[in-house]
PDB file of C-alpha atoms in Angstrom:
ATOM      1  CA  UNK K   1     -15.771  52.969 112.119  1.00 40.00           C
ATOM      2  CA  UNK K   2     -16.606  49.494 113.798  1.00 43.00           C
ATOM      3  CA  UNK K   3     -13.543  47.758 114.007  1.00 41.00           C
ATOM      4  CA  UNK K   4     -15.224  44.380 115.003  1.00 45.00           C
ATOM      5  CA  UNK K   5     -16.551  44.476 112.146  1.00 45.00           C
ATOM      6  CA  UNK K   6     -13.387  45.358 109.798  1.00 48.00           C
ATOM      7  CA  UNK K   7     -11.455  42.445 111.509  1.00 50.00           C
ATOM      8  CA  UNK K   8     -13.436  39.883 109.818  1.00 48.00           C
ATOM      9  CA  UNK K   9     -13.135  40.874 106.732  1.00 45.00           C
ATOM     10  CA  UNK K  10      -9.129  40.201 107.327  1.00 48.00           C
ATOM     11  CA  UNK K  11     -10.502  37.074 108.469  1.00 51.00           C
ATOM     12  CA  UNK K  12     -11.777  35.851 105.155  1.00 48.00           C
ATOM     13  CA  UNK K  13      -8.295  35.472 104.084  1.00 48.00           C
ATOM     14  CA  UNK K  14      -8.358  32.272 106.371  1.00 52.00           C
ATOM     15  CA  UNK K  15     -11.617  30.949 104.436  1.00 50.00           C
ATOM     16  CA  UNK K  16      -9.580  31.693 101.349  1.00 49.00           C
ATOM     17  CA  UNK K  17      -6.820  29.764 101.931  1.00 51.00           C
ATOM     18  CA  UNK K  18      -8.382  26.489 103.433  1.00 54.00           C
ATOM     19  CA  UNK K  19     -10.842  26.232 100.449  1.00 54.00           C
ATOM     20  CA  UNK K  20      -7.447  26.627  98.443  1.00 50.00           C
ATOM     21  CA  UNK K  21      -5.590  23.993 100.479  1.00 53.00           C
ATOM     22  CA  UNK K  22      -8.906  21.572 100.778  1.00 53.00           C
ATOM     23  CA  UNK K  23      -8.292  18.902  98.910  1.00 51.00           C
ATOM     24  CA  UNK K  24      -9.293  15.353  98.117  1.00 46.00           C
ATOM     25  CA  UNK K  25      -7.187  11.690  98.540  1.00 46.00           C
ATOM     26  CA  UNK K  26      -6.769   8.785 100.496  1.00 48.00           C
ATOM     27  CA  UNK K  27      -9.260   7.945 103.336  1.00 48.00           C
ATOM     28  CA  UNK K  28      -7.079   7.135 106.660  1.00 50.00           C
ATOM     29  CA  UNK K  29      -6.299   9.745 108.521  1.00 51.00           C
ATOM     30  CA  UNK K  30      -3.203  10.431 109.584  1.00 52.00           C
ATOM     31  CA  UNK K  31      -1.305  11.616 112.647  1.00 59.00           C
ATOM     32  CA  UNK K  32      -2.552  15.334 113.321  1.00 75.00           C
ATOM     33  CA  UNK K  33      -2.509  18.117 116.007  1.00 90.00           C
ATOM     34  CA  UNK K  34      -5.459  18.063 117.791  1.00 95.00           C
ATOM     35  CA  UNK K  35      -8.678  20.421 116.846  1.00 96.00           C
ATOM     36  CA  UNK K  36      -7.989  22.409 120.172  1.00 97.00           C
ATOM     37  CA  UNK K  37      -4.409  23.360 119.218  1.00 96.00           C
ATOM     38  CA  UNK K  38      -5.655  24.318 115.786  1.00 94.00           C
ATOM     39  CA  UNK K  39      -7.992  26.375 117.401  1.00 96.00           C
ATOM     40  CA  UNK K  40      -5.294  28.064 119.620  1.00 96.00           C
ATOM     41  CA  UNK K  41      -3.102  28.294 116.374  1.00 94.00           C
ATOM     42  CA  UNK K  42      -5.181  29.999 114.420  1.00 91.00           C
ATOM     43  CA  UNK K  43      -6.145  32.677 117.062  1.00 93.00           C
ATOM     44  CA  UNK K  44      -2.356  32.846 116.948  1.00 92.00           C
ATOM     45  CA  UNK K  45      -2.123  33.697 113.457  1.00 88.00           C
ATOM     46  CA  UNK K  46      -4.925  35.631 112.763  1.00 84.00           C
ATOM     47  CA  UNK K  47      -5.136  37.967 115.819  1.00 86.00           C
ATOM     48  CA  UNK K  48      -1.648  37.915 117.088  1.00 88.00           C
ATOM     49  CA  UNK K  49       0.174  37.705 113.258  1.00 86.00           C
ATOM     50  CA  UNK K  50       2.363  34.948 115.070  1.00 90.00           C
ATOM     51  CA  UNK K  51       2.854  32.045 112.542  1.00 90.00           C
ATOM     52  CA  UNK K  52       4.638  29.731 115.765  1.00 94.00           C
ATOM     53  CA  UNK K  53       1.718  27.675 116.906  1.00 94.00           C
ATOM     54  CA  UNK K  54       0.084  27.252 113.317  1.00 90.00           C
ATOM     55  CA  UNK K  55       3.580  26.150 112.002  1.00 90.00           C
ATOM     56  CA  UNK K  56       3.769  23.374 114.765  1.00 90.00           C
ATOM     57  CA  UNK K  57       0.051  22.172 114.264  1.00 89.00           C
ATOM     58  CA  UNK K  58       0.578  21.679 110.738  1.00 85.00           C
ATOM     59  CA  UNK K  59       4.120  20.384 110.664  1.00 83.00           C
ATOM     60  CA  UNK K  60       5.207  23.701 108.130  1.00 86.00           C
ATOM     61  CA  UNK K  61       9.189  22.965 107.963  1.00 87.00           C
ATOM     62  CA  UNK K  62       9.198  26.902 108.829  1.00 91.00           C
ATOM     63  CA  UNK K  63       7.273  29.779 109.885  1.00 90.00           C
ATOM     64  CA  UNK K  64       8.057  31.462 106.188  1.00 88.00           C
ATOM     65  CA  UNK K  65       5.942  28.689 104.753  1.00 85.00           C
ATOM     66  CA  UNK K  66       3.078  28.652 106.916  1.00 85.00           C
ATOM     67  CA  UNK K  67       2.860  32.073 106.722  1.00 83.00           C
ATOM     68  CA  UNK K  68       2.521  32.046 102.521  1.00 80.00           C
ATOM     69  CA  UNK K  69      -0.150  29.806 102.970  1.00 78.00           C
ATOM     70  CA  UNK K  70      -2.075  32.451 105.215  1.00 73.00           C
ATOM     71  CA  UNK K  71      -1.238  34.994 103.418  1.00 64.00           C
ATOM     72  CA  UNK K  72       0.855  36.794 105.732  1.00 63.00           C
ATOM     73  CA  UNK K  73       4.526  36.692 104.208  1.00 58.00           C
ATOM     74  CA  UNK K  74       4.227  39.707 102.883  1.00 56.00           C
ATOM     75  CA  UNK K  75       3.094  41.589 106.110  1.00 54.00           C
ATOM     76  CA  UNK K  76       0.934  41.635 109.136  1.00 56.00           C
ATOM     77  CA  UNK K  77      -2.854  40.650 108.256  1.00 59.00           C
ATOM     78  CA  UNK K  78      -3.456  44.269 110.385  1.00 70.00           C
ATOM     79  CA  UNK K  79      -2.007  46.367 107.273  1.00 72.00           C
ATOM     80  CA  UNK K  80      -5.192  46.774 105.489  1.00 69.00           C
ATOM     81  CA  UNK K  81      -6.895  47.896 108.835  1.00 70.00           C
ATOM     82  CA  UNK K  82      -4.151  50.432 109.152  1.00 73.00           C
ATOM     83  CA  UNK K  83      -4.679  51.490 105.729  1.00 74.00           C
ATOM     84  CA  UNK K  84      -7.981  52.295 106.269  1.00 73.00           C
ATOM     85  CA  UNK K  85      -7.184  54.816 108.996  1.00 72.00           C
ATOM     86  CA  UNK K  86      -4.595  56.083 107.155  1.00 75.00           C
ATOM     87  CA  UNK K  87      -6.541  56.784 104.088  1.00 78.00           C
ATOM     88  CA  UNK K  88      -9.177  58.498 106.883  1.00 73.00           C
ATOM     89  CA  UNK K  89      -6.432  60.772 108.148  1.00 71.00           C
ATOM     90  CA  UNK K  90      -5.217  61.566 104.374  1.00 71.00           C
ATOM     91  CA  UNK K  91      -8.409  63.002 103.273  1.00 74.00           C
ATOM     92  CA  UNK K  92      -8.712  65.703 106.249  1.00 66.00           C
ATOM     93  CA  UNK K  93      -5.987  67.122 103.737  1.00 64.00           C
ATOM     94  CA  UNK K  94      -3.475  68.185 106.404  1.00 61.00           C
ATOM     95  CA  UNK K  95      -0.423  66.084 105.218  1.00 67.00           C
ATOM     96  CA  UNK K  96       0.293  62.034 104.363  1.00 74.00           C
ATOM     97  CA  UNK K  97       0.725  59.186 106.457  1.00 75.00           C
ATOM     98  CA  UNK K  98       3.948  57.832 106.252  1.00 80.00           C
ATOM     99  CA  UNK K  99       5.037  54.512 105.865  1.00 80.00           C
ATOM    100  CA  UNK K 100       6.318  54.818 109.243  1.00 84.00           C
ATOM    101  CA  UNK K 101       3.444  55.790 110.892  1.00 82.00           C
ATOM    102  CA  UNK K 102       1.187  52.826 109.287  1.00 82.00           C
ATOM    103  CA  UNK K 103       3.377  50.709 110.762  1.00 84.00           C
ATOM    104  CA  UNK K 104       3.142  52.045 114.286  1.00 85.00           C
ATOM    105  CA  UNK K 105      -0.692  51.558 113.736  1.00 83.00           C
ATOM    106  CA  UNK K 106      -0.369  47.802 112.925  1.00 84.00           C
ATOM    107  CA  UNK K 107       2.250  47.643 115.959  1.00 87.00           C
ATOM    108  CA  UNK K 108      -0.564  49.362 118.140  1.00 87.00           C
ATOM    109  CA  UNK K 109      -2.909  46.358 116.949  1.00 85.00           C
ATOM    110  CA  UNK K 110      -0.843  43.432 117.321  1.00 87.00           C
ATOM    111  CA  UNK K 111       0.223  45.037 120.829  1.00 90.00           C
ATOM    112  CA  UNK K 112      -3.565  45.259 121.669  1.00 89.00           C
ATOM    113  CA  UNK K 113      -4.317  41.449 120.516  1.00 90.00           C
ATOM    114  CA  UNK K 114      -1.369  40.226 122.266  1.00 92.00           C
ATOM    115  CA  UNK K 115      -2.907  41.559 125.803  1.00 95.00           C
ATOM    116  CA  UNK K 116      -5.588  38.924 125.150  1.00 95.00           C
ATOM    117  CA  UNK K 117      -6.384  35.702 126.490  1.00 95.00           C
ATOM    118  CA  UNK K 118      -7.314  32.479 124.336  1.00 97.00           C
ATOM    119  CA  UNK K 119      -7.274  28.697 125.765  1.00 97.00           C
ATOM    120  CA  UNK K 120      -9.387  26.089 124.120  1.00 98.00           C
ATOM    121  CA  UNK K 121     -10.180  21.938 125.033  1.00 97.00           C
ATOM    122  CA  UNK K 122     -11.589  19.739 122.366  1.00 97.00           C
ATOM    123  CA  UNK K 123     -15.169  19.248 123.957  1.00 97.00           C
ATOM    124  CA  UNK K 124     -16.190  16.209 122.035  1.00 97.00           C
ATOM    125  CA  UNK K 125     -14.335  14.099 119.298  1.00 95.00           C
ATOM    126  CA  UNK K 126     -15.654  11.590 116.874  1.00 95.00           C
ATOM    127  CA  UNK K 127     -12.927  10.082 115.228  1.00 89.00           C
ATOM    128  CA  UNK K 128     -15.247   7.865 112.987  1.00 92.00           C
ATOM    129  CA  UNK K 129     -17.195  10.911 111.769  1.00 94.00           C
ATOM    130  CA  UNK K 130     -14.107  13.107 111.759  1.00 93.00           C
ATOM    131  CA  UNK K 131     -15.981  15.639 113.793  1.00 96.00           C
ATOM    132  CA  UNK K 132     -14.900  17.654 116.823  1.00 97.00           C
ATOM    133  CA  UNK K 133     -16.813  20.303 119.064  1.00 98.00           C
ATOM    134  CA  UNK K 134     -14.191  22.635 120.789  1.00 98.00           C
ATOM    135  CA  UNK K 135     -14.579  24.638 123.410  1.00 98.00           C
ATOM    136  CA  UNK K 136     -12.891  28.471 123.115  1.00 97.00           C
ATOM    137  CA  UNK K 137     -12.806  30.846 125.996  1.00 98.00           C
ATOM    138  CA  UNK K 138     -11.045  34.577 125.026  1.00 97.00           C
ATOM    139  CA  UNK K 139     -10.828  37.441 127.320  1.00 96.00           C
ATOM    140  CA  UNK K 140     -12.268  40.950 125.187  1.00 93.00           C
ATOM    141  CA  UNK K 141     -11.873  44.173 124.982  1.00 91.00           C
ATOM    142  CA  UNK K 142     -15.119  46.620 126.228  1.00 87.00           C
ATOM    143  CA  UNK K 143     -17.533  46.906 123.369  1.00 81.00           C
ATOM    144  CA  UNK K 144     -16.492  50.429 121.380  1.00 79.00           C
ATOM    145  CA  UNK K 145     -13.509  50.392 123.861  1.00 77.00           C
ATOM    146  CA  UNK K 146     -11.046  51.423 120.683  1.00 75.00           C
ATOM    147  CA  UNK K 147     -13.353  54.398 118.862  1.00 78.00           C
ATOM    148  CA  UNK K 148     -14.123  55.545 122.569  1.00 81.00           C
ATOM    149  CA  UNK K 149     -10.317  55.726 123.174  1.00 79.00           C
ATOM    150  CA  UNK K 150      -9.810  57.313 119.933  1.00 75.00           C
ATOM    151  CA  UNK K 151     -12.300  59.567 119.935  1.00 80.00           C
ATOM    152  CA  UNK K 152     -11.402  60.812 123.584  1.00 83.00           C
ATOM    153  CA  UNK K 153      -7.596  61.042 123.069  1.00 77.00           C
ATOM    154  CA  UNK K 154      -8.239  63.198 119.963  1.00 74.00           C
ATOM    155  CA  UNK K 155     -10.591  65.373 121.347  1.00 80.00           C
ATOM    156  CA  UNK K 156      -8.023  65.742 124.668  1.00 79.00           C
ATOM    157  CA  UNK K 157      -5.110  67.037 122.014  1.00 75.00           C
ATOM    158  CA  UNK K 158      -6.940  69.232 120.297  1.00 72.00           C
ATOM    159  CA  UNK K 159      -8.465  71.074 123.734  1.00 79.00           C
ATOM    160  CA  UNK K 160      -4.965  70.809 125.328  1.00 79.00           C
ATOM    161  CA  UNK K 161      -2.899  71.998 122.526  1.00 74.00           C
ATOM    162  CA  UNK K 162      -5.027  74.555 120.421  1.00 71.00           C
ATOM    163  CA  UNK K 163      -2.354  75.445 117.739  1.00 74.00           C
ATOM    164  CA  UNK K 164      -1.764  71.450 116.599  1.00 68.00           C
ATOM    165  CA  UNK K 165      -4.436  72.518 113.802  1.00 65.00           C
ATOM    166  CA  UNK K 166      -1.905  75.088 112.724  1.00 69.00           C
ATOM    167  CA  UNK K 167       0.743  73.033 112.485  1.00 68.00           C
ATOM    168  CA  UNK K 168       0.550  70.633 109.052  1.00 62.00           C
ATOM    169  CA  UNK K 169       3.745  69.551 108.780  1.00 63.00           C
ATOM    170  CA  UNK K 170       3.431  67.762 111.877  1.00 71.00           C
ATOM    171  CA  UNK K 171      -0.730  67.632 112.378  1.00 75.00           C
ATOM    172  CA  UNK K 172      -0.732  64.157 110.598  1.00 76.00           C
ATOM    173  CA  UNK K 173       2.309  62.394 112.448  1.00 79.00           C
ATOM    174  CA  UNK K 174       1.212  64.119 115.765  1.00 80.00           C
ATOM    175  CA  UNK K 175      -2.756  62.084 115.583  1.00 79.00           C
ATOM    176  CA  UNK K 176      -1.128  59.259 114.510  1.00 82.00           C
ATOM    177  CA  UNK K 177       0.670  58.954 117.986  1.00 85.00           C
ATOM    178  CA  UNK K 178      -2.105  60.264 119.715  1.00 85.00           C
ATOM    179  CA  UNK K 179      -4.194  57.398 118.028  1.00 84.00           C
ATOM    180  CA  UNK K 180      -1.285  54.831 118.426  1.00 88.00           C
ATOM    181  CA  UNK K 181      -1.123  55.724 122.562  1.00 88.00           C
ATOM    182  CA  UNK K 182      -5.014  55.626 123.319  1.00 87.00           C
ATOM    183  CA  UNK K 183      -4.521  51.645 121.881  1.00 86.00           C
ATOM    184  CA  UNK K 184      -1.922  50.671 123.484  1.00 89.00           C
ATOM    185  CA  UNK K 185      -3.346  51.831 127.011  1.00 90.00           C
ATOM    186  CA  UNK K 186      -6.726  49.974 126.671  1.00 89.00           C
ATOM    187  CA  UNK K 187      -6.542  46.305 128.757  1.00 93.00           C
ATOM    188  CA  UNK K 188      -8.779  43.363 128.256  1.00 94.00           C
ATOM    189  CA  UNK K 189     -11.177  42.892 130.705  1.00 91.00           C
ATOM    190  CA  UNK K 190     -10.730  39.920 133.778  1.00 90.00           C
ATOM    191  CA  UNK K 191     -13.630  37.821 132.570  1.00 92.00           C
ATOM    192  CA  UNK K 192     -13.483  35.139 129.729  1.00 95.00           C
ATOM    193  CA  UNK K 193     -16.294  34.626 127.104  1.00 95.00           C
ATOM    194  CA  UNK K 194     -16.919  31.073 126.028  1.00 96.00           C
ATOM    195  CA  UNK K 195     -18.368  29.581 122.805  1.00 96.00           C
ATOM    196  CA  UNK K 196     -18.355  26.577 121.085  1.00 97.00           C
ATOM    197  CA  UNK K 197     -16.872  25.864 117.535  1.00 97.00           C
ATOM    198  CA  UNK K 198     -17.177  22.694 115.273  1.00 98.00           C
ATOM    199  CA  UNK K 199     -14.212  21.142 113.379  1.00 96.00           C
ATOM    200  CA  UNK K 200     -13.637  18.812 110.343  1.00 95.00           C
ATOM    201  CA  UNK K 201     -10.876  16.519 110.097  1.00 92.00           C
ATOM    202  CA  UNK K 202     -10.120  17.156 106.247  1.00 88.00           C
ATOM    203  CA  UNK K 203      -7.504  16.370 103.754  1.00 84.00           C
ATOM    204  CA  UNK K 204      -5.531  19.478 102.772  1.00 79.00           C
ATOM    205  CA  UNK K 205      -2.312  20.547 100.970  1.00 77.00           C
ATOM    206  CA  UNK K 206       0.060  22.006 103.542  1.00 75.00           C
ATOM    207  CA  UNK K 207       3.060  22.940 101.662  1.00 71.00           C
ATOM    208  CA  UNK K 208       3.120  21.027  98.705  1.00 74.00           C
ATOM    209  CA  UNK K 209       2.168  17.868 101.226  1.00 77.00           C
ATOM    210  CA  UNK K 210      -1.270  16.183 101.431  1.00 81.00           C
ATOM    211  CA  UNK K 211      -2.237  15.662 105.208  1.00 83.00           C
ATOM    212  CA  UNK K 212      -5.471  15.169 107.549  1.00 87.00           C
ATOM    213  CA  UNK K 213      -5.855  18.545 109.242  1.00 89.00           C
ATOM    214  CA  UNK K 214      -8.674  19.442 112.097  1.00 93.00           C
ATOM    215  CA  UNK K 215      -9.835  23.039 110.207  1.00 90.00           C
ATOM    216  CA  UNK K 216     -13.339  25.200 111.603  1.00 93.00           C
ATOM    217  CA  UNK K 217     -16.118  23.496 110.020  1.00 93.00           C
ATOM    218  CA  UNK K 218     -17.395  27.221 109.255  1.00 90.00           C
ATOM    219  CA  UNK K 219     -13.876  29.110 108.860  1.00 84.00           C
ATOM    220  CA  UNK K 220     -15.744  32.629 108.187  1.00 83.00           C
ATOM    221  CA  UNK K 221     -18.104  31.727 111.326  1.00 88.00           C
ATOM    222  CA  UNK K 222     -14.988  30.955 113.235  1.00 90.00           C
ATOM    223  CA  UNK K 223     -12.827  33.874 112.288  1.00 85.00           C
ATOM    224  CA  UNK K 224     -15.718  36.395 112.715  1.00 86.00           C
ATOM    225  CA  UNK K 225     -16.607  34.994 116.515  1.00 91.00           C
ATOM    226  CA  UNK K 226     -12.826  35.203 117.376  1.00 90.00           C
ATOM    227  CA  UNK K 227     -12.771  38.656 116.308  1.00 85.00           C
ATOM    228  CA  UNK K 228     -16.125  40.298 117.256  1.00 87.00           C
ATOM    229  CA  UNK K 229     -15.900  38.540 120.722  1.00 91.00           C
ATOM    230  CA  UNK K 230     -12.309  40.199 121.095  1.00 90.00           C
ATOM    231  CA  UNK K 231     -13.721  43.582 120.628  1.00 85.00           C
ATOM    232  CA  UNK K 232     -16.528  43.385 122.724  1.00 84.00           C
ATOM    233  CA  UNK K 233     -19.077  42.300 120.020  1.00 74.00           C
TER     234      UNK K 233
END
């Protein structure tokens, strides 16, 4: 399973949200967070499930309102990925993945993303055209690091515990814990990858109020770039 292919699928939620938010209206922009702050805020809510920065950048009354607009009010954006792992483990026919196991996987993903470094600055800004170029700097995990870590951990588990396969009642929970520990042990590299993202100032509906907000011109490409780069793509 290629995680850097899976996470962008979750980031499509951002496309749908911002498409739904985008509206029409007045021609005069009002004060708004600069584009580089929005870039950081989007990284935080999409890859870290942290809504504090987007709440401030878009002037939401609370994180709850921000999460509602970004589709994460009912749980982590990583639940879909954890659900895929759970489905694969359940297909082994050796026990069921519990809700607690799934949450452990979610927490492991978030623990990984919390280790990443992400900063951004506005490289160019044209207020007349309402466009800007944001330079992003992001650290990353080595390519295929997650898959390799999982494979090695599970191989070692079976090799060092030959009787584990004969204990179906505990096997799934042990496998989940092994995967979680492997993921939590991963560390991103020290080098940062730089890339530019185009932003535009658009009128959107934020929590029922029309506001001018800097958002990526190509939202899907921006989300895919964030996630694929983070995972060594």
